[in-house]
Structure formats: C-alpha cells, structure tokens
Short mmCIF file of C-alpha atoms and ligand atoms in Angstrom, two decimals:
data_model
loop_
_atom_site.label_atom_id
_atom_site.label_comp_id
_atom_site.label_asym_id
_atom_site.label_seq_id
_atom_site.Cartn_x
_atom_site.Cartn_y
_atom_site.Cartn_z
CA MET A 803 -0.01 0.00 0.03
CA ILE A 804 1.32 3.48 -0.86
CA THR A 805 0.52 6.04 1.81
CA GLN A 806 -1.24 9.14 0.55
CA GLN A 807 0.63 12.33 1.44
CA ARG A 808 -2.42 13.80 3.29
CA LYS A 809 -2.44 15.48 6.70
CA LEU A 810 -3.87 13.55 9.60
CA ASP A 811 -4.59 16.54 11.84
CA SER A 812 -2.34 15.13 14.52
CA GLY A 813 -3.09 17.92 16.99
CA PHE A 814 0.53 18.93 16.88
CA ASP A 815 2.18 21.59 14.67
CA ALA A 816 5.46 23.34 13.87
CA HIS A 817 5.64 24.75 17.40
CA SER A 818 5.35 21.41 19.19
CA THR A 819 8.42 20.09 20.88
CA ALA A 820 9.64 16.53 21.29
CA ASP A 821 8.50 16.63 24.91
CA ASP A 822 5.04 17.79 23.75
CA VAL A 823 4.58 14.82 21.40
CA LEU A 824 5.86 12.39 23.99
CA ALA A 825 3.69 13.71 26.83
CA GLY A 826 1.86 10.70 28.25
CA VAL A 827 3.95 8.27 26.19
CA ASP A 828 5.68 5.68 28.33
CA LEU A 829 8.73 4.25 26.55
CA THR A 830 9.99 2.28 29.57
CA GLY A 831 11.56 -0.97 28.44
CA THR A 832 12.12 0.24 24.86
CA THR A 833 15.56 0.63 23.19
CA ALA A 834 16.18 3.39 20.72
CA LEU A 835 19.21 4.22 18.59
CA VAL A 836 19.71 7.74 17.47
CA THR A 837 22.56 8.48 15.00
CA GLY A 838 23.82 12.02 15.49
CA GLY A 839 22.16 11.84 18.98
CA TYR A 840 24.83 14.10 20.46
CA SER A 841 24.25 17.23 18.49
CA GLY A 842 21.47 19.53 17.28
CA LEU A 843 18.12 17.74 16.71
CA GLY A 844 19.55 14.37 17.51
CA LEU A 845 20.64 15.49 21.00
CA ALA A 846 17.12 16.99 21.58
CA ALA A 847 15.54 13.72 20.42
CA THR A 848 17.78 11.67 22.72
CA HIS A 849 16.90 13.76 25.76
CA ALA A 850 13.17 13.57 25.02
CA LEU A 851 13.23 9.81 24.44
CA VAL A 852 15.19 9.27 27.71
CA ARG A 853 12.73 11.46 29.61
CA ALA A 854 9.87 9.29 28.26
CA GLY A 855 11.67 6.22 29.62
CA ALA A 856 13.56 4.79 26.60
CA HIS A 857 17.09 3.51 26.78
CA VAL A 858 19.08 5.32 23.98
CA LEU A 859 22.16 4.28 22.12
CA VAL A 860 24.14 7.05 20.60
CA PRO A 861 26.68 5.90 18.02
CA ALA A 862 29.20 8.65 17.35
CA ARG A 863 32.12 9.32 15.08
CA ARG A 864 33.51 11.45 17.89
CA PRO A 865 32.68 9.44 21.00
CA GLU A 866 34.48 11.86 23.34
CA ALA A 867 32.30 14.72 22.05
CA ALA A 868 29.22 12.58 22.44
CA GLU A 869 30.09 11.72 26.03
CA ALA A 870 30.68 15.40 26.77
CA ALA A 871 27.35 16.45 25.12
CA LEU A 872 25.40 13.85 27.02
CA HIS A 873 27.06 14.59 30.35
CA GLY A 874 26.56 10.96 31.40
CA THR A 875 22.76 11.25 30.95
CA PRO A 876 21.30 8.12 32.65
CA GLY A 877 19.72 5.84 30.07
CA THR A 878 22.19 6.61 27.30
CA GLU A 879 25.23 4.82 25.98
CA VAL A 880 27.81 6.01 23.51
CA HIS A 881 29.46 3.81 20.89
CA ALA A 882 31.93 4.44 18.10
CA LEU A 883 30.51 4.63 14.56
CA ASP A 884 31.62 6.47 11.49
CA LEU A 885 28.87 6.35 8.87
CA ALA A 886 31.39 7.24 6.14
CA ASP A 887 33.17 3.93 6.76
CA GLN A 888 31.29 0.80 5.89
CA ASP A 889 33.70 -1.31 7.98
CA SER A 890 32.85 0.82 10.96
CA VAL A 891 29.04 0.36 10.24
CA HIS A 892 29.63 -3.37 9.99
CA GLY A 893 31.65 -3.42 13.28
CA PHE A 894 29.14 -1.46 15.19
CA SER A 895 26.16 -3.45 13.86
CA ASP A 896 27.79 -6.82 14.64
CA GLY A 897 28.64 -5.65 18.13
CA PHE A 898 25.02 -4.67 18.73
CA LEU A 899 23.70 -7.94 17.31
CA ARG A 900 26.08 -9.88 19.58
CA THR A 901 24.49 -8.34 22.69
CA GLY A 902 21.23 -10.08 21.77
CA ARG A 903 19.27 -6.90 22.45
CA SER A 904 16.32 -5.86 20.34
CA LEU A 905 15.70 -2.42 18.86
CA ASP A 906 12.32 -0.63 18.96
CA ILE A 907 13.28 2.72 17.45
CA LEU A 908 15.98 3.73 14.98
CA ILE A 909 16.30 7.42 14.23
CA ASN A 910 18.79 7.92 11.35
CA GLY A 911 19.47 11.54 12.20
CA ALA A 912 23.24 12.04 11.59
CA GLY A 913 24.09 14.05 8.55
CA VAL A 914 26.39 16.49 6.83
CA MET A 915 25.41 19.40 4.70
CA ALA A 916 26.99 21.51 1.98
CA CYS A 917 30.52 20.24 2.44
CA LEU A 918 33.29 20.98 0.03
CA GLN A 919 33.70 18.08 -2.37
CA THR A 920 34.90 15.05 -0.40
CA ARG A 921 35.19 11.44 -1.39
CA VAL A 922 34.97 8.55 1.05
CA GLY A 923 35.41 4.75 0.76
CA PRO A 924 35.68 3.60 -2.82
CA GLY A 925 35.39 7.23 -4.08
CA TRP A 926 31.76 7.84 -3.07
CA GLU A 927 30.47 11.42 -2.80
CA ALA A 928 30.41 12.16 0.99
CA HIS A 929 26.80 13.40 1.37
CA PHE A 930 25.44 10.32 -0.43
CA ALA A 931 27.87 8.07 1.47
CA VAL A 932 27.24 9.40 4.98
CA ASN A 933 23.60 10.55 4.84
CA HIS A 934 22.36 7.67 2.73
CA LEU A 935 24.67 4.69 2.28
CA GLY A 936 25.90 4.70 5.88
CA HIS A 937 22.35 4.64 7.22
CA PHE A 938 21.25 2.18 4.54
CA ALA A 939 23.88 -0.31 5.65
CA LEU A 940 23.36 0.35 9.32
CA THR A 941 19.63 -0.31 9.10
CA HIS A 942 20.14 -3.34 6.82
CA ARG A 943 22.73 -4.94 9.14
CA LEU A 944 20.58 -4.21 12.27
CA ARG A 945 17.57 -5.99 10.73
CA PRO A 946 17.73 -9.12 12.90
CA ALA A 947 17.47 -6.96 16.02
CA PHE A 948 14.23 -5.11 15.12
CA ALA A 949 11.43 -5.90 17.56
CA PRO A 950 7.95 -6.55 16.17
CA GLY A 951 6.43 -3.13 15.64
CA ALA A 952 9.79 -1.40 15.38
CA ARG A 953 10.08 1.89 13.54
CA VAL A 954 12.81 3.48 11.54
CA VAL A 955 12.83 7.22 11.01
CA ALA A 956 14.98 8.70 8.21
CA VAL A 957 15.71 12.33 8.88
CA ALA A 958 15.37 13.84 5.38
CA SER A 959 14.91 17.52 4.56
CA SER A 960 13.02 19.88 2.36
CA GLY A 961 16.53 20.26 0.87
CA HIS A 962 15.33 17.39 -1.31
CA PHE A 963 13.43 20.08 -3.41
CA LEU A 964 16.70 20.77 -5.22
CA SER A 965 17.48 17.37 -6.65
CA ASP A 966 16.14 14.04 -7.68
CA ILE A 967 18.59 11.09 -7.59
CA ARG A 968 21.26 11.71 -10.21
CA TRP A 969 20.96 8.24 -11.71
CA ASP A 970 23.66 8.84 -14.30
CA ASP A 971 26.16 10.61 -11.97
CA LEU A 972 25.43 9.66 -8.36
CA HIS A 973 28.91 10.58 -7.19
CA PHE A 974 29.29 13.87 -9.01
CA ARG A 975 32.09 12.85 -11.28
CA THR A 976 31.24 16.10 -13.03
CA GLY A 977 29.83 19.47 -11.90
CA TYR A 978 30.01 19.16 -8.07
CA ASP A 979 27.62 21.48 -6.26
CA ARG A 980 27.51 21.10 -2.46
CA TRP A 981 23.75 22.01 -2.26
CA LEU A 982 22.82 19.51 -5.01
CA ALA A 983 24.93 16.86 -3.22
CA TYR A 984 23.02 17.46 -0.02
CA ALA A 985 19.72 17.55 -1.83
CA GLN A 986 20.34 14.23 -3.61
CA SER A 987 21.21 12.59 -0.24
CA LYS A 988 18.00 13.87 1.31
CA THR A 989 15.86 12.61 -1.61
CA ALA A 990 17.63 9.30 -1.03
CA ASN A 991 16.67 9.37 2.70
CA ALA A 992 12.92 9.79 1.78
CA LEU A 993 13.09 7.09 -0.82
CA PHE A 994 14.92 4.76 1.57
CA ALA A 995 12.05 5.04 4.14
CA LEU A 996 9.52 4.43 1.41
CA HIS A 997 11.08 1.22 0.23
CA LEU A 998 12.20 0.01 3.69
CA ASP A 999 8.55 0.24 4.79
CA ARG A 1000 7.43 -1.82 1.80
CA LEU A 1001 10.04 -4.49 2.53
CA GLY A 1002 9.65 -4.46 6.29
CA ALA A 1003 5.78 -4.36 6.60
CA ASP A 1004 5.46 -8.11 6.47
CA HIS A 1005 7.86 -8.37 9.44
CA GLY A 1006 6.13 -5.71 11.43
CA LEU A 1007 8.85 -3.09 10.65
CA HIS A 1008 7.73 0.41 9.55
CA ALA A 1009 9.64 3.34 8.30
CA PHE A 1010 9.00 7.09 7.88
CA ALA A 1011 10.88 10.03 6.52
CA VAL A 1012 10.74 13.46 8.18
CA HIS A 1013 11.66 17.05 7.44
CA PRO A 1014 12.48 18.48 10.84
CA GLY A 1015 12.03 22.13 9.80
CA SER A 1016 14.80 24.69 9.69
CA ILE A 1017 16.96 24.98 12.83
CA LEU A 1018 20.34 26.61 13.42
CA THR A 1019 22.67 23.81 14.58
CA PRO A 1020 26.27 22.76 13.86
CA LEU A 1021 24.95 21.39 10.59
CA GLN A 1022 25.55 24.83 9.01
CA ARG A 1023 29.23 24.82 10.00
CA HIS A 1024 30.51 24.53 6.40
CA ILE A 1025 28.68 27.64 5.31
CA PRO A 1026 30.19 31.12 5.76
CA ARG A 1027 28.25 33.43 8.07
CA ALA A 1028 27.66 35.89 5.23
CA GLU A 1029 25.75 33.17 3.37
CA TRP A 1030 23.51 32.61 6.41
CA LEU A 1031 22.38 36.20 6.02
CA ALA A 1032 22.07 35.93 2.30
CA GLN A 1033 19.99 32.76 2.60
CA GLY A 1034 17.72 34.56 5.05
CA TRP A 1035 18.48 32.09 7.92
CA VAL A 1036 19.36 34.96 10.39
CA THR A 1037 18.53 38.55 10.81
CA PRO A 1038 21.38 41.02 10.71
CA ASP A 1039 21.76 40.80 14.47
CA GLY A 1040 22.25 37.01 14.16
CA THR A 1041 18.95 35.83 15.61
CA PRO A 1042 17.19 33.01 13.74
CA ALA A 1043 14.74 34.12 11.08
CA ASP A 1044 11.03 33.83 11.39
CA GLY A 1045 9.94 30.31 10.77
CA PHE A 1046 13.01 28.74 12.24
CA LYS A 1047 12.57 26.23 15.04
CA THR A 1048 14.42 25.41 18.25
CA PRO A 1049 16.23 22.06 18.37
CA GLU A 1050 13.48 20.72 20.62
CA GLN A 1051 10.89 21.67 18.02
CA GLY A 1052 13.12 20.27 15.33
CA ALA A 1053 13.26 16.90 17.05
CA ALA A 1054 9.47 16.70 17.42
CA THR A 1055 8.59 15.28 14.08
CA ALA A 1056 11.15 12.51 14.34
CA VAL A 1057 10.05 11.32 17.75
CA TRP A 1058 6.36 11.67 16.69
CA ALA A 1059 7.07 9.49 13.64
CA ALA A 1060 8.87 6.97 15.91
CA THR A 1061 5.99 6.66 18.31
CA SER A 1062 2.58 7.98 17.19
CA PRO A 1063 -0.14 5.36 16.83
CA LEU A 1064 -1.77 7.81 14.40
CA LEU A 1065 0.78 6.71 11.83
CA ASP A 1066 -0.26 3.04 12.01
CA GLY A 1067 -1.27 2.15 8.45
CA HIS A 1068 0.72 5.05 6.94
CA GLY A 1069 4.12 3.47 6.67
CA GLY A 1070 6.51 5.05 4.21
CA ALA A 1071 4.95 8.52 4.65
CA TYR A 1072 7.06 11.71 4.48
CA CYS A 1073 6.25 13.85 7.52
CA GLN A 1074 6.81 17.43 8.67
CA ASP A 1075 5.56 19.54 11.56
CA CYS A 1076 4.38 16.37 13.39
CA ASP A 1077 1.99 15.30 10.67
CA ILE A 1078 2.09 13.72 7.26
CA ALA A 1079 3.34 16.33 4.74
CA GLU A 1080 1.13 17.40 1.80
CA PRO A 1081 2.58 17.46 -1.75
CA ALA A 1082 4.66 20.62 -2.23
CA THR A 1083 2.89 23.30 -4.25
CA THR A 1084 5.74 25.80 -4.31
CA ASP A 1085 9.53 25.68 -4.29
CA ASP A 1086 9.66 27.41 -0.86
CA MET A 1087 11.65 25.05 1.35
CA LEU A 1088 10.62 26.84 4.57
CA THR A 1089 6.95 25.97 3.77
CA GLY A 1090 8.03 22.54 2.80
CA GLY A 1091 5.77 19.67 1.61
CA VAL A 1092 7.12 16.85 -0.47
CA LYS A 1093 8.13 16.72 -4.14
CA PRO A 1094 7.00 13.84 -6.31
CA TRP A 1095 10.49 12.37 -6.86
CA ALA A 1096 10.90 11.82 -3.06
CA VAL A 1097 7.80 9.60 -2.86
CA ASP A 1098 8.17 7.65 -6.12
CA PRO A 1099 7.93 3.92 -5.31
CA ALA A 1100 9.71 2.88 -8.54
CA ALA A 1101 12.63 5.19 -7.77
CA ALA A 1102 12.69 3.93 -4.21
CA ALA A 1103 12.99 0.33 -5.37
CA ARG A 1104 15.70 1.32 -7.90
CA LEU A 1105 17.70 3.14 -5.20
CA TRP A 1106 17.35 0.20 -2.92
CA ASP A 1107 18.85 -2.17 -5.48
CA LEU A 1108 21.66 0.33 -6.28
CA SER A 1109 22.47 0.70 -2.59
CA CYS A 1110 22.63 -3.08 -2.18
CA GLU A 1111 25.00 -3.18 -5.12
CA LEU A 1112 27.19 -0.43 -3.82
CA THR A 1113 27.44 -1.74 -0.25
CA GLY A 1114 27.60 -5.39 -1.16
CA LEU A 1115 24.54 -6.15 0.96
CA ASP A 1116 21.91 -8.67 -0.09
CA ALA A 1117 18.29 -7.82 -0.79
CA PHE A 1118 16.64 -7.15 2.55
N1 LIG B 643 19.18 21.81 11.05
C1 LIG B 643 18.32 21.94 10.10
O1 LIG B 643 17.83 23.02 9.78
C2 LIG B 643 17.90 20.75 9.33
C3 LIG B 643 16.93 20.86 8.28
C4 LIG B 643 16.53 19.78 7.59
C5 LIG B 643 17.09 18.55 7.79
N2 LIG B 643 18.06 18.42 8.82
C6 LIG B 643 18.67 17.08 9.01
O2 LIG B 643 18.62 16.81 10.36
C7 LIG B 643 19.68 15.96 10.74
C8 LIG B 643 20.38 16.44 11.95
O3 LIG B 643 20.91 17.71 11.70
P1 LIG B 643 21.37 18.71 12.81
O4 LIG B 643 20.87 20.01 12.39
O5 LIG B 643 20.99 18.23 14.13
O6 LIG B 643 22.94 18.73 12.60
P2 LIG B 643 24.19 18.51 13.59
O7 LIG B 643 23.92 19.18 14.86
O8 LIG B 643 25.35 18.88 12.80
O9 LIG B 643 24.16 16.96 13.85
C9 LIG B 643 24.56 16.05 12.84
C10 LIG B 643 25.19 14.84 13.56
O10 LIG B 643 25.60 13.92 12.57
C11 LIG B 643 26.88 13.44 12.93
N3 LIG B 643 27.65 12.91 11.81
C12 LIG B 643 28.10 13.67 10.71
N4 LIG B 643 28.87 12.81 9.99
C13 LIG B 643 28.92 11.62 10.62
C14 LIG B 643 29.55 10.39 10.34
N5 LIG B 643 30.38 10.21 9.23
N6 LIG B 643 29.34 9.37 11.15
C15 LIG B 643 28.60 9.41 12.27
N7 LIG B 643 27.94 10.59 12.58
C16 LIG B 643 28.12 11.68 11.75
C17 LIG B 643 27.54 14.62 13.54
O11 LIG B 643 28.67 14.21 14.26
P3 LIG B 643 29.94 15.21 14.49
O12 LIG B 643 29.46 16.26 15.40
O13 LIG B 643 30.95 14.27 15.17
O14 LIG B 643 30.38 15.67 13.14
C18 LIG B 643 26.44 15.16 14.39
O15 LIG B 643 26.34 14.51 15.63
C19 LIG B 643 20.59 15.84 9.48
O16 LIG B 643 20.25 14.66 8.81
C20 LIG B 643 20.09 17.02 8.66
O17 LIG B 643 20.27 16.77 7.27
C21 LIG B 643 18.49 19.48 9.51
#
C-alpha cells in the first residue's frame, strides 16, 4: 500500500516540541538508537526519548564529544560509529547484534550538509555516502534486532526540493555542487524510508521520512556566516529568522514518527511539523511539503537495489 501524502490533523504543529509529542507516552523498556544523537536535533531527540523512559544508544564518530554532550545522561550509552566507513558500520552493527538486544526505534538523524567536495570509501560522494549509504547499511545490518512493531525514521529535509537522484552521476564525477549533493542525499533518505517500509511491513517493521524544519545547529558549520544572512536564515543581529525552530521543536517530528499510533497504516509517509506532509505546491523550502521524486515507489526500489550493489549487501 502506498501512503497518501495527506495530513492527519495530529493535533501537533510546527511549534510542538519533542517533549510535547511524547507527553503521556511511556517508553519504559524500549531501546532506541539515534545516530547523531549528540548534536542539534539528535541530541534533543535523545533527551526527550530518555525522559519518556527509553534507553538510547548514541553511536558517534567522535565518542568523546558525544560523552561530553550527554554529560553521562542516565539511560544513554555512547558507541563508536563512522557512517562514512562501511567497515565501521559493520563493526558497530555486529557488536550490537552480539548483545542479543532488540531495537524498537531507530532514528537515522546524523548528517552532513553543503561540504566541500569530499570522497570517502571507494570514491563515493560524501553526502550520499554518509547521509544515505551509511544509514542504509546500518539499518540493513541491524535488521535481525528489530522488535515486532519497530520503527525506523529517516531524517530527510526539504533540501530534497533541489534534486532528484542523479541516476547517471550519483557521485558527482562532473559538476560538483554542495547543495545539489546534500539535496540528492535527502531525496535518498525519503526514498529509503518508502522502500524499507514496503520490505519491512510483512515483518512488522515500519519506516517514515521526516523534514524536521529549519533549525540553526552545527549542521551549518560549512557555510560562511555571510551566506547565512544571504540565505535569510538569520537577521542582521544574528537571531534565527522567522519560521526557524528550536532544536526541541526540530526533534519533534522524528520522535512523533517513531512513536505515534496515528501513523499506524501510513508506513512510508514523508512527514513534517508532526504530521504527514502534503505534496509541495511551491519551491519554498521553509513552507516545505514533499516533491514527487521523493515519494516515487519505482525510484525507491531502484535506489534500494543500487544501494545493495554499492554496499555489497543482499536484498533485505
Ligand atoms: N538543522 C536543520 O535546519 C535541518 C533541516 C533539515 C534537515 N536536517 C537534518 O537533520 C539531521 C540532523 O541535523 P542537525 O541540524 O541536528 O545537525 P548537527 O547538529 O550537525 O548533527 C549532525 C550529527 O551527525 C553526525 N555525523 C556527521 N557525519 C557523521 C559520520 N560520518 N558518522 C557518524 N555521525 C556523523 C555529527 O557528528 P559530528 O558532530 O561528530 O560531526 C552530528 O552528531 C541531518 O540529517 C540533517 O540533514 C536538519
């Protein structure tokens, strides 16, 4: 079944925080894994999940920074994981599987944005490799651990507006553009959730993609301050522009997608502002919505096969 991109009137909105959507939700006894759970939206999601009773694993490419950010928050544990390195993904996943624990929630929140051209692994473009292929392999390898009813949330972005998958030049062998590289990886995140849900549904595994909103976090570290102003992200005095969210609001849609019973029967949906997103009617990324190429089931299946081929993983 393909989910219609139609709002559910969840009762939450762009102003809701992760704590708001988890109010009254008891996650005691559940295990969550949040990539990037030590910075920006991921850190806010981790705190909210812990407050709701979940135990949260935070894999980090900089474990010391993660330990410092979490200040030993009870209910969290930090592990080493570099999503740019498929061997690291393999090692982390095997280590988790060996513990025999099951996983109820996986939030694939780590990401890089608008980096200078960088190649990782066998020459892969870094946004595609970290934001998509790293999470693809992580989720795939963790499959035996998913508990019945588990949910995977792919943190995508309205950045997907700028690019479909570049089927004939995935790795930007020509014409590198840092925004198009980010955009392609975010379209890939949305398509990943769509196809994962299709493959996982028979096993009780569901997946969702979310656009968290626009939030000033370390994600923008590769972009000169002057460009922040030019892009309209900040006012001249440096405060976030109207329409920007706090990290706690930015984390809300991901934790809502990970837990809301309202989404039962809507697997694969692309969400924003704690609801299913409507099809985009403009190119305004702040308004958001979803473009057709990010919810195309044929493209999602094609990307899945291509990702298996690139990572050497079998069909799910
Ligand atoms: N902020 C926004 O306005 C916005 C809008 C739309 C979508 N998003 C999406 O939201 C997600 C979270 O963004 P954020 O704003 O919270 O950014 P952030 O604060 O920079 O957090 C990103 C996290 O990803 C981690 N990471 C980066 N490369 C990694 C790698 N190779 N292996 C493991 N972890 C890695 C970072 O670790 P290090 O600190 O060690 O580098 C960091 O913990 C991203 O997927 C982003 O695309 C954000």
